[in-house]
Coordinates of C-alpha atoms and ligand atoms in Angstrom, one line a residue:
X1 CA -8.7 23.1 -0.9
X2 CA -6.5 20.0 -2.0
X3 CA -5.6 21.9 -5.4
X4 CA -5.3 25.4 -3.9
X5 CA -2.1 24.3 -2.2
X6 CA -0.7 22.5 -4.5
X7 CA -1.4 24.4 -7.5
X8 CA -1.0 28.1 -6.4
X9 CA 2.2 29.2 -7.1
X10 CA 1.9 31.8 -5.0
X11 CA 1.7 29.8 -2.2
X12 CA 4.3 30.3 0.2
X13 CA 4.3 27.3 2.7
X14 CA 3.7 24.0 0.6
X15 CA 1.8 21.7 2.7
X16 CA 3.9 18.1 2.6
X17 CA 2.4 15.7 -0.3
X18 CA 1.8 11.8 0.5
X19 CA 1.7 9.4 -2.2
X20 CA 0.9 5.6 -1.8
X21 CA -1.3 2.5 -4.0
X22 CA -1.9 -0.8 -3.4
X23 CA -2.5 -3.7 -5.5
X24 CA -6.1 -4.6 -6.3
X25 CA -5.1 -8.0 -7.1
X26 CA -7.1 -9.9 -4.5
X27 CA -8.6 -9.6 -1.2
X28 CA -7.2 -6.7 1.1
X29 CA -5.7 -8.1 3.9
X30 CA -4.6 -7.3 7.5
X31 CA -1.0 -6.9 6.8
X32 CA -1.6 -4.5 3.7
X33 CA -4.0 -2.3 6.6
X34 CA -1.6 -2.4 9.4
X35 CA 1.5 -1.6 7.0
X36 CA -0.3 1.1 4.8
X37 CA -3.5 1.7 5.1
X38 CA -3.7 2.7 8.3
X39 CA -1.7 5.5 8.2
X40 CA -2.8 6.7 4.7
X41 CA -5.9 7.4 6.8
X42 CA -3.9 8.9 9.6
X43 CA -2.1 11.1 7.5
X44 CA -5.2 12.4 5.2
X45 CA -5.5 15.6 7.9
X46 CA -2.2 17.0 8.4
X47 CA -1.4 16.6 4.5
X48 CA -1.6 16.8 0.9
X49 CA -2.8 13.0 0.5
X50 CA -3.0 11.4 -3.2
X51 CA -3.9 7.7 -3.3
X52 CA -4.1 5.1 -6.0
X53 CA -5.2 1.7 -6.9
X54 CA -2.1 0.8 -8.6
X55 CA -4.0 -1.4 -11.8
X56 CA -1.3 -0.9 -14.3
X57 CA 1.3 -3.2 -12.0
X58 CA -1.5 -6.0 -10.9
X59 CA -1.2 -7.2 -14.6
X60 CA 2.4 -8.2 -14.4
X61 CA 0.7 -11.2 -12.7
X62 CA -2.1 -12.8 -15.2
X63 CA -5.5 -11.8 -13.8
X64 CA -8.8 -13.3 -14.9
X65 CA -10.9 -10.2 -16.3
X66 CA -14.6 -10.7 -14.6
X67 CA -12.3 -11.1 -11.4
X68 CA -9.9 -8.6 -12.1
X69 CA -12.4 -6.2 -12.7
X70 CA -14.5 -7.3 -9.4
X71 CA -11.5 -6.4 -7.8
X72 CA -11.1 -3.1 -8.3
X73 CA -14.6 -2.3 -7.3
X74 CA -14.1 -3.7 -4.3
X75 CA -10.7 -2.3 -3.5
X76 CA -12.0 1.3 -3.8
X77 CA -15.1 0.9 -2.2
X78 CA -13.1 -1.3 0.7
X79 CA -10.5 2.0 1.4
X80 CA -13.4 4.3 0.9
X81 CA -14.6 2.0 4.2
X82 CA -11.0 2.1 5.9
X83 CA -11.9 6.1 6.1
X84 CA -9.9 7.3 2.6
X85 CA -12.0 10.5 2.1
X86 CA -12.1 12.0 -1.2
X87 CA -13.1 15.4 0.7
X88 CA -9.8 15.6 2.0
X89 CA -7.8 13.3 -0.5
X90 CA -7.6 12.3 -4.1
X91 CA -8.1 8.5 -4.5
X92 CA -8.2 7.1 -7.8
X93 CA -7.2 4.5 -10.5
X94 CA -3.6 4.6 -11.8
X95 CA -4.9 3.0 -15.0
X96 CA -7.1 5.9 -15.4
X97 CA -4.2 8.6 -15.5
X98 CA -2.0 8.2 -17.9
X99 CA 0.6 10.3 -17.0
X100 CA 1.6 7.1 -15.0
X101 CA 2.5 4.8 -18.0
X102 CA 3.8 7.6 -19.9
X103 CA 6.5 8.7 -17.1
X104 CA 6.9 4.9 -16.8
X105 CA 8.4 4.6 -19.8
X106 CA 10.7 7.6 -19.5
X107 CA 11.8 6.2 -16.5
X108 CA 13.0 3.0 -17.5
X109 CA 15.2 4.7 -19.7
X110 CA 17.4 5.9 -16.3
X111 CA 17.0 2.9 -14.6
X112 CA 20.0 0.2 -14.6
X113 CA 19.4 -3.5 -15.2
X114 CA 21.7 -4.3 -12.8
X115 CA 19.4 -2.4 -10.5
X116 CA 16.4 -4.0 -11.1
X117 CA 17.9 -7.6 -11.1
X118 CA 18.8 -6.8 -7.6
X119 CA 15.0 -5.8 -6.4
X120 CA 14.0 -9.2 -4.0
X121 CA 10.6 -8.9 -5.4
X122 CA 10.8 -9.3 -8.9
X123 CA 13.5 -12.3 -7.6
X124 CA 10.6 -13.3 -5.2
X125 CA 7.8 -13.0 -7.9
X126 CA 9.6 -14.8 -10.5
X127 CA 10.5 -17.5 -8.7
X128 CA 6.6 -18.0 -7.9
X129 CA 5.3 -17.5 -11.3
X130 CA 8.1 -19.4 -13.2
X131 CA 5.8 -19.4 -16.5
X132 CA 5.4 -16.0 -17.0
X133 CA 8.5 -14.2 -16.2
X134 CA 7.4 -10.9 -18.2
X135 CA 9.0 -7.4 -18.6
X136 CA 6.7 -6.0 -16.7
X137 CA 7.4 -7.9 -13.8
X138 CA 11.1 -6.6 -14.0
X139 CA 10.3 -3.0 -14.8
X140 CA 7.5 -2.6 -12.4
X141 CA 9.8 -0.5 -9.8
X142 CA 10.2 2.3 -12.5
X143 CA 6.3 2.4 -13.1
X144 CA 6.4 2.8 -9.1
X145 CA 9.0 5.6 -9.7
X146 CA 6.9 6.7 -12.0
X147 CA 3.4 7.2 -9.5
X148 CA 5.3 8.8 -6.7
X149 CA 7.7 11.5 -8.4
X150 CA 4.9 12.8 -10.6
X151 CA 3.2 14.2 -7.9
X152 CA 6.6 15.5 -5.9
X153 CA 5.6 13.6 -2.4
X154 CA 7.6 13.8 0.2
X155 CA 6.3 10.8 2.2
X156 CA 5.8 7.4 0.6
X157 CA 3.3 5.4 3.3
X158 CA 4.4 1.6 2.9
X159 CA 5.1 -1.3 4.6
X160 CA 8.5 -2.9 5.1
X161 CA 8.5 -4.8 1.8
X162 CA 8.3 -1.5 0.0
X163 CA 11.4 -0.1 1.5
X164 CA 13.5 -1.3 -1.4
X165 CA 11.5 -0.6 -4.1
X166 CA 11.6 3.6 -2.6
X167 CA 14.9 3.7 -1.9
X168 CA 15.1 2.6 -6.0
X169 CA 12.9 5.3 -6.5
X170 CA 15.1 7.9 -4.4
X171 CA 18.2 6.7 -6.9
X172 CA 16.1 7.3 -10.0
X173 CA 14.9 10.7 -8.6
X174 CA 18.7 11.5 -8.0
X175 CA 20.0 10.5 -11.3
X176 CA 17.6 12.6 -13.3
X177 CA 17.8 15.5 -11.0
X178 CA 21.5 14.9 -11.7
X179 CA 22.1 14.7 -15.1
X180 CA 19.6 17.7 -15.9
X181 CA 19.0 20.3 -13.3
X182 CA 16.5 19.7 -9.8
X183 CA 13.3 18.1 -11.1
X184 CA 11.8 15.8 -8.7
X185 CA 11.2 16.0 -4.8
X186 CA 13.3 12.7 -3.7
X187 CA 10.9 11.1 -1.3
X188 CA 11.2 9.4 1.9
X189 CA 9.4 6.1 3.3
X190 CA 6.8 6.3 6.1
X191 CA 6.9 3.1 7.7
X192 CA 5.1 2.3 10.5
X193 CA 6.8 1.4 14.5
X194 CA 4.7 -1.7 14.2
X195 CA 2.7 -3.3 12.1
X196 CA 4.8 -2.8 9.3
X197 CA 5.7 -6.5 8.9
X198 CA 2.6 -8.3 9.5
X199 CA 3.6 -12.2 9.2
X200 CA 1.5 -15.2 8.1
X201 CA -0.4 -17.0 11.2
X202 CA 0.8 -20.4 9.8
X203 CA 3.9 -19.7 8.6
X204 CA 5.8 -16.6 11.0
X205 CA 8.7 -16.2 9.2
X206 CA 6.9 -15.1 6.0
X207 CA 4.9 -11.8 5.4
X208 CA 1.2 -12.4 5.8
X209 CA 0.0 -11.9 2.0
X210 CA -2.9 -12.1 -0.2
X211 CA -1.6 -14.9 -2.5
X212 CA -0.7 -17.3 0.5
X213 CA -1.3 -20.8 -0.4
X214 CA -2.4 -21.3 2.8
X215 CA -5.7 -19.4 3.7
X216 CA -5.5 -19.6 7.8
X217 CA -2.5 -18.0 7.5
X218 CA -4.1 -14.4 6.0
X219 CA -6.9 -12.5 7.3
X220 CA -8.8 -10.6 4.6
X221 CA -10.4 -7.3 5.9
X222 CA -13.6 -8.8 4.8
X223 CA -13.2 -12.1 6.5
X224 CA -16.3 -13.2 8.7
X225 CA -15.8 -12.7 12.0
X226 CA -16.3 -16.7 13.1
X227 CA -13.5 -17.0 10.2
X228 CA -11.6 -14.5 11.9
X229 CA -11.6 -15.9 14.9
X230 CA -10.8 -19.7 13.7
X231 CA -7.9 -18.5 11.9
X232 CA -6.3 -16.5 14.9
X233 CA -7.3 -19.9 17.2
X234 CA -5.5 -22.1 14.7
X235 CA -2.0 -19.6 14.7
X236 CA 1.1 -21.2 14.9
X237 CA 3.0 -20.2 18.1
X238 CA 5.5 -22.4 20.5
X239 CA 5.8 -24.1 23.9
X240 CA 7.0 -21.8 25.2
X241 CA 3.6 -21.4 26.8
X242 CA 4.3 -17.4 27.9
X243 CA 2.9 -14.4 26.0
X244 CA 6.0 -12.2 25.9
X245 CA 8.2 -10.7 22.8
X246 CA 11.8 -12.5 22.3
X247 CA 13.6 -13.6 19.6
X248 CA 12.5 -17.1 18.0
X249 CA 9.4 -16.6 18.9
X250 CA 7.9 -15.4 15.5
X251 CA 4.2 -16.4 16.2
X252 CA 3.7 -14.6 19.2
X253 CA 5.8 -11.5 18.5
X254 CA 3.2 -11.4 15.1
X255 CA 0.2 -11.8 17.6
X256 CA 1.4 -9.2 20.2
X257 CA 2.2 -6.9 16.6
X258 CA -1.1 -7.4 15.5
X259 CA -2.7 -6.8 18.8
X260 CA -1.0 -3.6 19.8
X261 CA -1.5 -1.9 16.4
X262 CA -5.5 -2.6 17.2
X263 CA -5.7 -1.7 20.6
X264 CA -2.7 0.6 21.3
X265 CA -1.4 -1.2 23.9
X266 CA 2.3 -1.8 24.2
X267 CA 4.0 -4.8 24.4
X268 CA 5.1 -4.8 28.0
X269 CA 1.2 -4.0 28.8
X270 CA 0.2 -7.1 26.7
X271 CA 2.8 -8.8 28.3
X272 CA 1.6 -8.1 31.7
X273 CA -2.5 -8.5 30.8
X274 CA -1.4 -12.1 30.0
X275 CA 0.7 -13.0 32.7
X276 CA -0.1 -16.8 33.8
X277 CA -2.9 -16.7 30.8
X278 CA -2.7 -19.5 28.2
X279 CA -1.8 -19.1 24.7
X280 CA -5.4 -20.2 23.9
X281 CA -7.2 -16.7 25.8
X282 CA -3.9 -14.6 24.0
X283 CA -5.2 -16.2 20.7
X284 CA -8.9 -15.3 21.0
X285 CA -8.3 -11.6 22.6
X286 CA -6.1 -11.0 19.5
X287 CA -8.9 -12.2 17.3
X288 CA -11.8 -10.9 18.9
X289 CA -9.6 -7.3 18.9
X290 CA -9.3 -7.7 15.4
X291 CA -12.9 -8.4 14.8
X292 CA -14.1 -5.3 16.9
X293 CA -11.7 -3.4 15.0
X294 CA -12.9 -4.3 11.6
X295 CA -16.2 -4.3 12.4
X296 CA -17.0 -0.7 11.8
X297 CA -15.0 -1.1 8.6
X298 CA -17.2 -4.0 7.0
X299 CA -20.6 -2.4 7.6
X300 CA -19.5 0.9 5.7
X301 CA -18.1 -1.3 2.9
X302 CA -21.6 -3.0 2.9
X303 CA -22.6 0.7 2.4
X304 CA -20.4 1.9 -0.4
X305 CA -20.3 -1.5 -2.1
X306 CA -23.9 -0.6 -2.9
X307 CA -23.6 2.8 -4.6
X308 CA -21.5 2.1 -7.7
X309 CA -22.4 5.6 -8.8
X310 CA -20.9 7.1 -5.9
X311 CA -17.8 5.2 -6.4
X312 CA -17.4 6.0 -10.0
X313 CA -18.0 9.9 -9.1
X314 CA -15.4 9.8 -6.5
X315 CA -13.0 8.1 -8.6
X316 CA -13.4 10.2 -12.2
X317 CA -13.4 13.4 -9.9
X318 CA -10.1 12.4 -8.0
X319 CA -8.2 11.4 -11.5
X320 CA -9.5 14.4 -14.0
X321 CA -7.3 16.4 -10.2
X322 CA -4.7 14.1 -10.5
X323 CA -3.9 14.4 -14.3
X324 CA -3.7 17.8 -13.9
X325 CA -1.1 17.7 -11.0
X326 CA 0.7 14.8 -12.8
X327 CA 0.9 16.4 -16.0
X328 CA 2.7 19.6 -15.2
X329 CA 5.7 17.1 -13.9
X330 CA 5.7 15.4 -16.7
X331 CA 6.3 19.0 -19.0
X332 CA 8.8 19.6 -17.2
X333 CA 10.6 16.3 -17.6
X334 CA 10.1 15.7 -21.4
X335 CA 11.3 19.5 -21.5
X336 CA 14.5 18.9 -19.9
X337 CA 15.1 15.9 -22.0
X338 CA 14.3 17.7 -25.0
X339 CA 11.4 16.8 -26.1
X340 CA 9.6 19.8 -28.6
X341 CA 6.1 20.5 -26.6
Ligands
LIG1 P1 0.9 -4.2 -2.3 O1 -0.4 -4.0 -3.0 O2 1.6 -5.5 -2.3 O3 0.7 -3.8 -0.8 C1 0.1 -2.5 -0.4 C2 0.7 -2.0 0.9 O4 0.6 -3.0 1.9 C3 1.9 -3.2 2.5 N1 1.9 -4.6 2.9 C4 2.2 -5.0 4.1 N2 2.5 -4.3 5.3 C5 2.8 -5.1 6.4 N3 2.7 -6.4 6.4 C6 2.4 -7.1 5.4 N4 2.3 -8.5 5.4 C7 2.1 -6.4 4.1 N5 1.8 -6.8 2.9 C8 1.7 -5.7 2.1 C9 2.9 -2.9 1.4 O5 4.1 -2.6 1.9 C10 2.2 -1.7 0.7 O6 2.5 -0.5 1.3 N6 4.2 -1.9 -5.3 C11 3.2 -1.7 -4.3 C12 2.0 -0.8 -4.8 C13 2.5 0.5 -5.4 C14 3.0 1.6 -4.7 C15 3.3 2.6 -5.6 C16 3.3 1.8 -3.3 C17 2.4 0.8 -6.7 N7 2.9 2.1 -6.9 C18 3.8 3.8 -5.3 C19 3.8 3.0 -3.0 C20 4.0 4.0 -3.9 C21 2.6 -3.0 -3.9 O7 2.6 -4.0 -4.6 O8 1.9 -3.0 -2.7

C-alpha cells in the first residue's frame, strides 16, 4: 500500500510523507521516546511513514564494534517494541541505503561553513569529545539533509534539539531548489506540545541524554523497573515543597512533563491530584507511571529480541522499498546538476 501512494504517478492526492532516525549509539532513552518516538508511532496511520536508524552519523563519535553492532540490534528490535510496524511503515538502516551517503556528499557541496560552525551541536559535541574533532562531526547536518529530502517528507518528527539541525535542512532544500528549478519538498518539524525537551533528573537544566555521565539522571527504555523507580525517587527538585509548574522550578516542571506525556493528564490536573502531597508520593506516581507505561514495551522487546530472523526480514524488506524511493530523488538531483546518467 505504502509504495502504491508514493510511487504511482497517477495518484492524485499524495498522502503526507514522515521522515525521522535516531542514533543507535547507546541505550534508548525516555527523552528520545517522549520527543520522537512516540509520535513516529502516532503518526504511522494517518501517513506515509519512513524510519531509519541513522548508523552512518553514530560513527562521528568512536564506537566500539561488538558494541556498536549490539546496538543496532537492539535499537530496531526496541522501536519494533515501541509499536514501529513495518506493515504500515518502512523502518530500516541508513547504512544499508546508500542513497544516503551519496546525496550526503552532494549536499555538502551547498552547504556553507559558516552554517555549520553555527549548528550548537557540532559546538556541543566538540567540546565533549575534544580528541576527535572529525569532519564528520561538522558535516553531519548535510548527511541529515541528506535522509529527509530524499524521500520529499513533509513532516520531520523530532525533539526540540533537532529544531536547528531542520531548519538547516529547510535552507539547504531552498538553495538547491533555487539555483536549479523545484526539486525537494522543504519539510517542516513535528515537535511535540510536551515532552519535547525531556531534562536530566539530576541535572534540570540539561536535556536527559544517553551519554550523561551521570546514570540517575537518564532512564533507559529498558531500565528495570526497581531502577526506574530509584532513579525517579532520587530526582533533583526544590523546597519549594509544592507540585506545581513555575519558572525556576526545572525539576518538577520535568516531572510533571514526564508524567503528563504518560498519563495524559494536564498540568493543572497533576497540580490539583497533588495538592498538600509531598514531593516524595509526586516522585514515585511519576515513576510507577513510567514503569506501567513501559511495561508493555519491554515484554514485546523480550519478544522480538529473540527472532533475529524476523528483524533482519523486516529490515532488508523496508531498505530494498526505500532505495527505490530514494533513488529516483537522487536522478533527478545529479540531473539537474549535470551529471550524464
Ligand atoms: P538522536 O539519536 O540524538 O535522538 C533521536 C530523537 O530523540 C530526540 N531526543 C529528545 N527529545 C526530547 N528530550 C530529550 N532529552 C531528547 N533527546 C533526544 C531527538 O530530538 C531526536 O528526534 N540527528 C538525529 C538523528 C537523525 C535524524 C535524521 C533525525 C539523523 N538523520 C533525519 C531526523 C531526520 C539525532 O542525533 O537524534
Amino acid at each position: 500500500i505504502l509504495m502504491n501512494t508514493m510511487h504511482t504517478e497517477t495518484t492524485t492526492e499524495r498522502k503526507k510523507v514522515i521522515f525521522s532516525a535516531i542514533q543507535p549509539s547507546g541505550s534508548i532513552t525516555l527523552g528520545n521516546y517522549l520527543g520522537a518516538l512516540k509520535n513516529w508511532v502516532a503518526l504511522q496511520d494517518e501517513f506515509d511513514c519512513i524510519f531509519a536508524l541513522a548508523d552512518l552519523h553514530t560513527i562521528t563519535v568512536r564506537q566500539e564494534p561488538a558494541k556498536f553492532r549490539r546496538n543496532i540490534m537492539e535499537a530496531y528490535a526496541l522501536l519494533l517494541a515501541c509499536g514501529i510496524d513495518v506493515g504500515k511503515s518502512l523502518f530500516f538502516m541508513q547504512s544499508h541505503v546508500h542513497t544516503h551517503a551519496e546525496l550526503a556528499w552532494i549536499l555538502n557541496c551547498y552547504t556553507q561553513f559558516g552554517e555549520l560552525s553555527r549548528m550548537t551541536q557540532f559546538k556541543d559535541k566538540s567540546a565533549k569529545h575534544a580528541d576527535n574533532i572529525n569532519a564528520g562531526l561538522f558535516t553531519y547536518p548535510a548527511l541529515m539533509a541528506a535522509d529527509i529530502l530524499l524521500y520529499q517528507a513533509d513532516l520531520v518528527p523530532v525533539g526540540a534539539d533537532q529544531k536547528q539541525h531542520l531548519e538547516l535542512t529547510r535552507n539547504i532544500a531552498e538553495r538547491f531548489n533555487g539555483l536549479y528549478s523545484p526539486t525537494f519538498v522543504v519539510p517542516d518539524p513535528y515537535i511535540p506540545k510536551n515532552g519535547a525537551r525531556v531534562m536530566s533528573l539530576q541535572d534540570p537544566t540539561k536535556k536527559m541524554s544517553k551519554s550523561d555521565e551521570n546514570a540517575n539522571g537518564c532512564i533507559a527504555l529498558l531500565d528495570k523497573p526497581e531502577d526506574i523507580m530509584r532513579k525517579f525517587k532520587r530526582a533533583v527538585t526544590d523546597s519549594d515543597a509544592c507540585v506545581r509548574y513555575a519558572e525556576g522550578k526545572d525539576g518538577v516542571n520535568n516531572l510533571m512533563g514526564i508524567y503528563s506525556a504518560v498519563t495524559g493528564r494536564t498540568f493543572e490536573e497533576i497540580e490539583h491530584e497533588f495538592e498538600g502531597k509531598g514531593y516524595g508520593d509526586f516522585k514515585a506516581a511519576v515513576g510507577e507511571a513510567v514503569v506501567e507505561h513501559l511495561r508493555p514495551i519491554q515484554e514485546r522487546y523480550a519478544d522480538y529480541s529473540k527472532n533475529k530472523d524476523y528483524l533482519e526480514q523486516c529490515y532488508r524488506a523496508s531498505a530494498e522499498k526505500a532505495l527505490a524511493i530514494s533513488q529516483r530523488t537522487l536522478r533527478k538531483v545529479m540531473k539537474k546538476i549535470g551529471y550524464i546518467l
